[in-house]
Short mmCIF file of C-alpha atoms in Angstrom, two decimals:
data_model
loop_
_atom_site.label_atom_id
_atom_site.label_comp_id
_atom_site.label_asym_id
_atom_site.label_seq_id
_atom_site.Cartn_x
_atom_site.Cartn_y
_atom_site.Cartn_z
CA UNK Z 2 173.67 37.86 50.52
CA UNK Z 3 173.06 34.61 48.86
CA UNK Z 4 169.89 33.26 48.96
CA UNK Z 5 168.24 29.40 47.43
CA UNK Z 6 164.60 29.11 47.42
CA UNK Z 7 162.33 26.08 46.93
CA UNK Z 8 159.34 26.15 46.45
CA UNK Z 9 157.66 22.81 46.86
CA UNK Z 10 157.97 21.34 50.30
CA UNK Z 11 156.75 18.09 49.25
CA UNK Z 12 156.49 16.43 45.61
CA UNK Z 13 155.43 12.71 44.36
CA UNK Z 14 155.65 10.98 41.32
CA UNK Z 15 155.00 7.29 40.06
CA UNK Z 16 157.40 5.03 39.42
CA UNK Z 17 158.82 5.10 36.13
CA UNK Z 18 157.38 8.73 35.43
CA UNK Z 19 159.50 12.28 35.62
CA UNK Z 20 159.41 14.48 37.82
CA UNK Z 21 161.06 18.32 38.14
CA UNK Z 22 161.76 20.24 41.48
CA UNK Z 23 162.48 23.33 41.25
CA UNK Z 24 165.10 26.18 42.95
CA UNK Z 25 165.67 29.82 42.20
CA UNK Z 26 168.80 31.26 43.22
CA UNK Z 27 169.77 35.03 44.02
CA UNK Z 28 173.34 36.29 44.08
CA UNK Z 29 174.83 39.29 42.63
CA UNK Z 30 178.10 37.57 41.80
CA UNK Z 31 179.08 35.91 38.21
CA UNK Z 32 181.24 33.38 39.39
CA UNK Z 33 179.00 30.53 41.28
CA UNK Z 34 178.00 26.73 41.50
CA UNK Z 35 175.05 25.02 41.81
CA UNK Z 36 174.39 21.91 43.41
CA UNK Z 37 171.51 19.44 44.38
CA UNK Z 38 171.76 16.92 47.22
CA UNK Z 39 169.84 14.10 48.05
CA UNK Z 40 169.36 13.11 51.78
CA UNK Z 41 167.90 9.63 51.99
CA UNK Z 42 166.40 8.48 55.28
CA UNK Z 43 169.80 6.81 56.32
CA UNK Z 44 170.28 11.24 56.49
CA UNK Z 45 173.28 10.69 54.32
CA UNK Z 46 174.02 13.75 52.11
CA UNK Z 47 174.72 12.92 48.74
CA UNK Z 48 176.18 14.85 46.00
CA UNK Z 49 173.61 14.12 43.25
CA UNK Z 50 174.61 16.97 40.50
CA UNK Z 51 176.88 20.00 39.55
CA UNK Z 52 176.90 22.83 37.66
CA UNK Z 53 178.92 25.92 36.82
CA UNK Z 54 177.19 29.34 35.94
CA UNK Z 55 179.99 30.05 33.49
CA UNK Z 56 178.75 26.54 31.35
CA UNK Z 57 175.89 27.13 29.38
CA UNK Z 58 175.38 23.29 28.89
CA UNK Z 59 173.18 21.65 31.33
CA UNK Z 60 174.96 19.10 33.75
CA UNK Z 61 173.18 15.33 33.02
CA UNK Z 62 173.68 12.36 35.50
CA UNK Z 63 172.36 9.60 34.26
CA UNK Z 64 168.64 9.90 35.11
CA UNK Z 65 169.39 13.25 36.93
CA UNK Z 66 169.53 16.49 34.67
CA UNK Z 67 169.33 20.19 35.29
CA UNK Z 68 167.88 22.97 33.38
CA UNK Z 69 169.51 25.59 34.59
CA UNK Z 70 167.75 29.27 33.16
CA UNK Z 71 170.53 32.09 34.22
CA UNK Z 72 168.89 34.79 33.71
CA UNK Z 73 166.03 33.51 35.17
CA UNK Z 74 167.86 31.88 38.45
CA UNK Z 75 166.71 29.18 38.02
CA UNK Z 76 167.99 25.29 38.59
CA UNK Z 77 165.60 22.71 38.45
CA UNK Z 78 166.08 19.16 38.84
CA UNK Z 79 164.55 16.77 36.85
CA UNK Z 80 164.65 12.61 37.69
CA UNK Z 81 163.81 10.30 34.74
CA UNK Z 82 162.28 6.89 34.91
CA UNK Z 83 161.73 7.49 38.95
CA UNK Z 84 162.65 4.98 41.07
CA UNK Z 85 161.46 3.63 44.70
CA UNK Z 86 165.51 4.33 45.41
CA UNK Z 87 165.02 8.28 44.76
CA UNK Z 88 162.33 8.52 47.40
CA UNK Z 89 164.55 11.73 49.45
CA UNK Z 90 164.59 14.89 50.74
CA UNK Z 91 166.66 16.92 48.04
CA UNK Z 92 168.33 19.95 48.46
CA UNK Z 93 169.55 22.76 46.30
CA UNK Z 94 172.76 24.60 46.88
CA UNK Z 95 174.75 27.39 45.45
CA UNK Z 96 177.88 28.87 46.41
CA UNK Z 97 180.19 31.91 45.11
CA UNK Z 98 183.45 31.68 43.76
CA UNK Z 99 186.06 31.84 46.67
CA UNK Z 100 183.09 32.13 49.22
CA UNK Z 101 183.42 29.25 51.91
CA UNK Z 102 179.52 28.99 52.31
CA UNK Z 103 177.58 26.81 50.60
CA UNK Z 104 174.30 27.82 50.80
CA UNK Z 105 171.47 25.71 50.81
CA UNK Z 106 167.04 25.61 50.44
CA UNK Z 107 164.61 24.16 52.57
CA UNK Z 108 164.47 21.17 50.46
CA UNK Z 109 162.02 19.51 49.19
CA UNK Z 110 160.73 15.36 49.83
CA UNK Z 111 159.71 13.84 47.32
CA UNK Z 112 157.64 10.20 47.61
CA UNK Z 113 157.81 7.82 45.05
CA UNK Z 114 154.57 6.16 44.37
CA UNK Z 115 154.50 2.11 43.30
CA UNK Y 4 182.59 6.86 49.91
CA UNK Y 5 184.89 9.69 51.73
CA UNK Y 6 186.16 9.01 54.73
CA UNK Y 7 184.64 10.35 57.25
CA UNK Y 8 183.10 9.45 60.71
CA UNK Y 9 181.35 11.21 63.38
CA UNK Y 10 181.24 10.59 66.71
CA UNK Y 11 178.68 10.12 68.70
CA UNK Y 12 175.95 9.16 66.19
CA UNK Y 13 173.52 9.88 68.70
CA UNK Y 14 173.28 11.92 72.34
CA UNK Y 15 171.08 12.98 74.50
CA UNK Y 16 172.32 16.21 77.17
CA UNK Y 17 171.04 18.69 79.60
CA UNK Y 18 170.79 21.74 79.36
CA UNK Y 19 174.14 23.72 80.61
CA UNK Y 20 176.18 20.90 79.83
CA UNK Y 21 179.60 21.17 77.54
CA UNK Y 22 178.98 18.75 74.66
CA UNK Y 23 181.96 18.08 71.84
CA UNK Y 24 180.93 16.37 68.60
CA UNK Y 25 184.06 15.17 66.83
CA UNK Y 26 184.57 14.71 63.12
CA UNK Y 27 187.84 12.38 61.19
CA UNK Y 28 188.63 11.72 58.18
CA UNK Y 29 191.03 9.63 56.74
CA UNK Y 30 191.07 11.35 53.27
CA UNK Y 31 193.59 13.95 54.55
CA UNK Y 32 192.11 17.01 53.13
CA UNK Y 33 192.17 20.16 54.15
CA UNK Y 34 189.11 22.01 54.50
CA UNK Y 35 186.28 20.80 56.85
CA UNK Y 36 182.84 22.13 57.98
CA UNK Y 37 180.19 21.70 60.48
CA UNK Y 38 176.55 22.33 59.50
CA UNK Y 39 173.31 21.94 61.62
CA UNK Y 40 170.10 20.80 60.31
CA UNK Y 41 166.58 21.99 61.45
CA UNK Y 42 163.15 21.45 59.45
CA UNK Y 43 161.92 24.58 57.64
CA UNK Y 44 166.23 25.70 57.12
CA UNK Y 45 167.84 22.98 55.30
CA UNK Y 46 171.83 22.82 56.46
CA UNK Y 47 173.13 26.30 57.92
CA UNK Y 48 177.41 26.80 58.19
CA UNK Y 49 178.68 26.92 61.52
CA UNK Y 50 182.64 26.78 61.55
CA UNK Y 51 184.44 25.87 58.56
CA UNK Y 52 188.84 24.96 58.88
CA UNK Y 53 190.94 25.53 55.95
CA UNK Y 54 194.19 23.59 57.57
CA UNK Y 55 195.12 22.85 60.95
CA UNK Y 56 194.49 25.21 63.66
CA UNK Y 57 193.13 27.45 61.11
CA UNK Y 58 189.10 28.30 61.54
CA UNK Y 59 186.63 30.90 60.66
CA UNK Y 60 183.14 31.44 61.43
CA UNK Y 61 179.86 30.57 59.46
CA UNK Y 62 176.29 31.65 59.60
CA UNK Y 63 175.42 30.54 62.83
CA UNK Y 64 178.15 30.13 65.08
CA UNK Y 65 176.73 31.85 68.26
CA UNK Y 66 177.13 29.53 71.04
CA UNK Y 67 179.73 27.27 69.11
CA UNK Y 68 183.47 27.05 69.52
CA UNK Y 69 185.45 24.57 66.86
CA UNK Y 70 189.54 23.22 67.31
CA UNK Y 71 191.50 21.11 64.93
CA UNK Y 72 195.06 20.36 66.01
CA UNK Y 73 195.15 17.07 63.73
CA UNK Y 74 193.94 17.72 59.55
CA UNK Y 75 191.90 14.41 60.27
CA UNK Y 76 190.01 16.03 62.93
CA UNK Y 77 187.53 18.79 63.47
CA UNK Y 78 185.73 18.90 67.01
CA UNK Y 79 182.84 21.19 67.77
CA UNK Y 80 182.04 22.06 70.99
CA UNK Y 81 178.90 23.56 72.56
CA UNK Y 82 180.78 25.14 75.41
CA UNK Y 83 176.64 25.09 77.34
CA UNK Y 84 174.66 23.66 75.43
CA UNK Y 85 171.19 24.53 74.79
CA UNK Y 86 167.73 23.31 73.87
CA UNK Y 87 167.79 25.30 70.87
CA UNK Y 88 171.33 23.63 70.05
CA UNK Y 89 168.88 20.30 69.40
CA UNK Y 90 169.51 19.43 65.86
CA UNK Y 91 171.13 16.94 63.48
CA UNK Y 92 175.06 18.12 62.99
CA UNK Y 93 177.22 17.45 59.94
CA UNK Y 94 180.58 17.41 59.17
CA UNK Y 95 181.79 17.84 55.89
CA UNK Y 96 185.07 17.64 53.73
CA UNK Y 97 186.38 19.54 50.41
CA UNK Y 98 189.81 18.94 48.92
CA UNK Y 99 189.64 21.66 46.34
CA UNK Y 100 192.42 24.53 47.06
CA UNK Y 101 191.07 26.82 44.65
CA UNK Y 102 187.33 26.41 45.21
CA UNK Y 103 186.97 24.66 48.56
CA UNK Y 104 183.31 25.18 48.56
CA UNK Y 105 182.13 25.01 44.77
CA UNK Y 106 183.95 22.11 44.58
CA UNK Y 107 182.28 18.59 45.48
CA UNK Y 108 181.64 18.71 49.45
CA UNK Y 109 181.60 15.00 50.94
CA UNK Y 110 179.54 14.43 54.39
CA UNK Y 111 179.63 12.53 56.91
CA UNK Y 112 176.48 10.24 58.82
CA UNK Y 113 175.65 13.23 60.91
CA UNK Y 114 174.84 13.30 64.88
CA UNK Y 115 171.85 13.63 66.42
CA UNK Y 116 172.08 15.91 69.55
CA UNK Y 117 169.09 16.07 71.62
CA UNK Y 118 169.45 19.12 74.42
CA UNK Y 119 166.72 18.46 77.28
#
């Protein structure tokens, strides 16, 4: 079975700094995605970053990146210049290819500091 | 911002009581979910549709029964509901054929259910 781990419950960071949460990953399968969400406090889910296990590059969104280690499973997020804005719960995700479950952590809040 | 409402937003039940959450989406795609969430478990799958009146079950469907006769909507129904059916629910939307799930899942507001 798929499982998505985090490992940090809660995280903070100042303003303007960088911060990395962190997500291991176990599947057995070669064909997967990863994902991280953000979940504001309005509880919206929002797709924040994607990334195939087949690319080697790591996916980049604007001040969002990944470093995604596969033979570590591992997919961390790092944020970049952090803003008051990314103050969220964020969850990581993975699903198999031609699975219909999308599997997600715990997640993890992080607080941005002024 | 996809399509997609849920209705209610918010509702408070008894215990014993049928309860039907309903999801729509005016995107017209074809696979939807619903997905509780509880602290300490992030979202968990309960019933996913890949077209209309076509459903399967997810990870925690115990207790949960889904329908969609329309592709816009997806109803869940908690046939007696609970207090361990309190959560937040979420519907969600894929349009991917291939790779309904690895593709880019869109959600909607979500619905607080409160089971007393």
């Amino acid at each position: 079975a798929q499982t998505v781990t985090q490992s940090q419950p809660e995280m903070s960071v100042q303003e303007a700094e960088t911060v990395t949460l962190s997500c291991t990953y176990d599947t057995s399968e070669s064909d997967y995605y990863l994902f991280w969400y953000k979940q504001p406090p309005s509880r919206q889910m929002i797709l924040v970053i994607r990334q195939e296990a087949y690319k080697q590059q790591n996916a980049t969104e604007n001040r969002f990146s990944v470093n995604f280690q596969k033979a570590a499973k591992s997919f961390s997020l790092k944020i970049s210049d952090s803003q008051l804005g990314d103050a969220a719960m964020y969850f990581c995700a993975a699903a198999q290819g031609g699975s219909e479950k999308l599997v997600f952590g715990k997640g993890t809040k992080l607080t941005v500091n002024p | 911002d996809a399509g997609i409402t849920q209705s209610p937003r918010h509702k408070v039940t008894e215990t014993g009581t049928p309860v039907t959450l309903r999801c729509h989406q005016t995107e017209n795609h074809r696979y939807m979910y619903w997905y509780r969430q509880d602290p300490g478990h992030g979202l968990r799958l309960i019933h996913y549709s890949y077209g209309v009146k076509d459903t399967d079950k997810g990870e925690v469907s115990d207790g949960y029964s889904v329908s969609r006769s329309k592709t816009e909507d997806f109803l869940l129904t908690l046939e007696s509901a609970t207090s361990s059916q309190t959560s937040v629910y979420f519907c969600a939307i894929s349009d991917s054929p291939q790779h309904p799930t690895t593709d880019t899942q869109y959600f909607g507001p979500g619905t607080r259910l409160t089971v007393l």
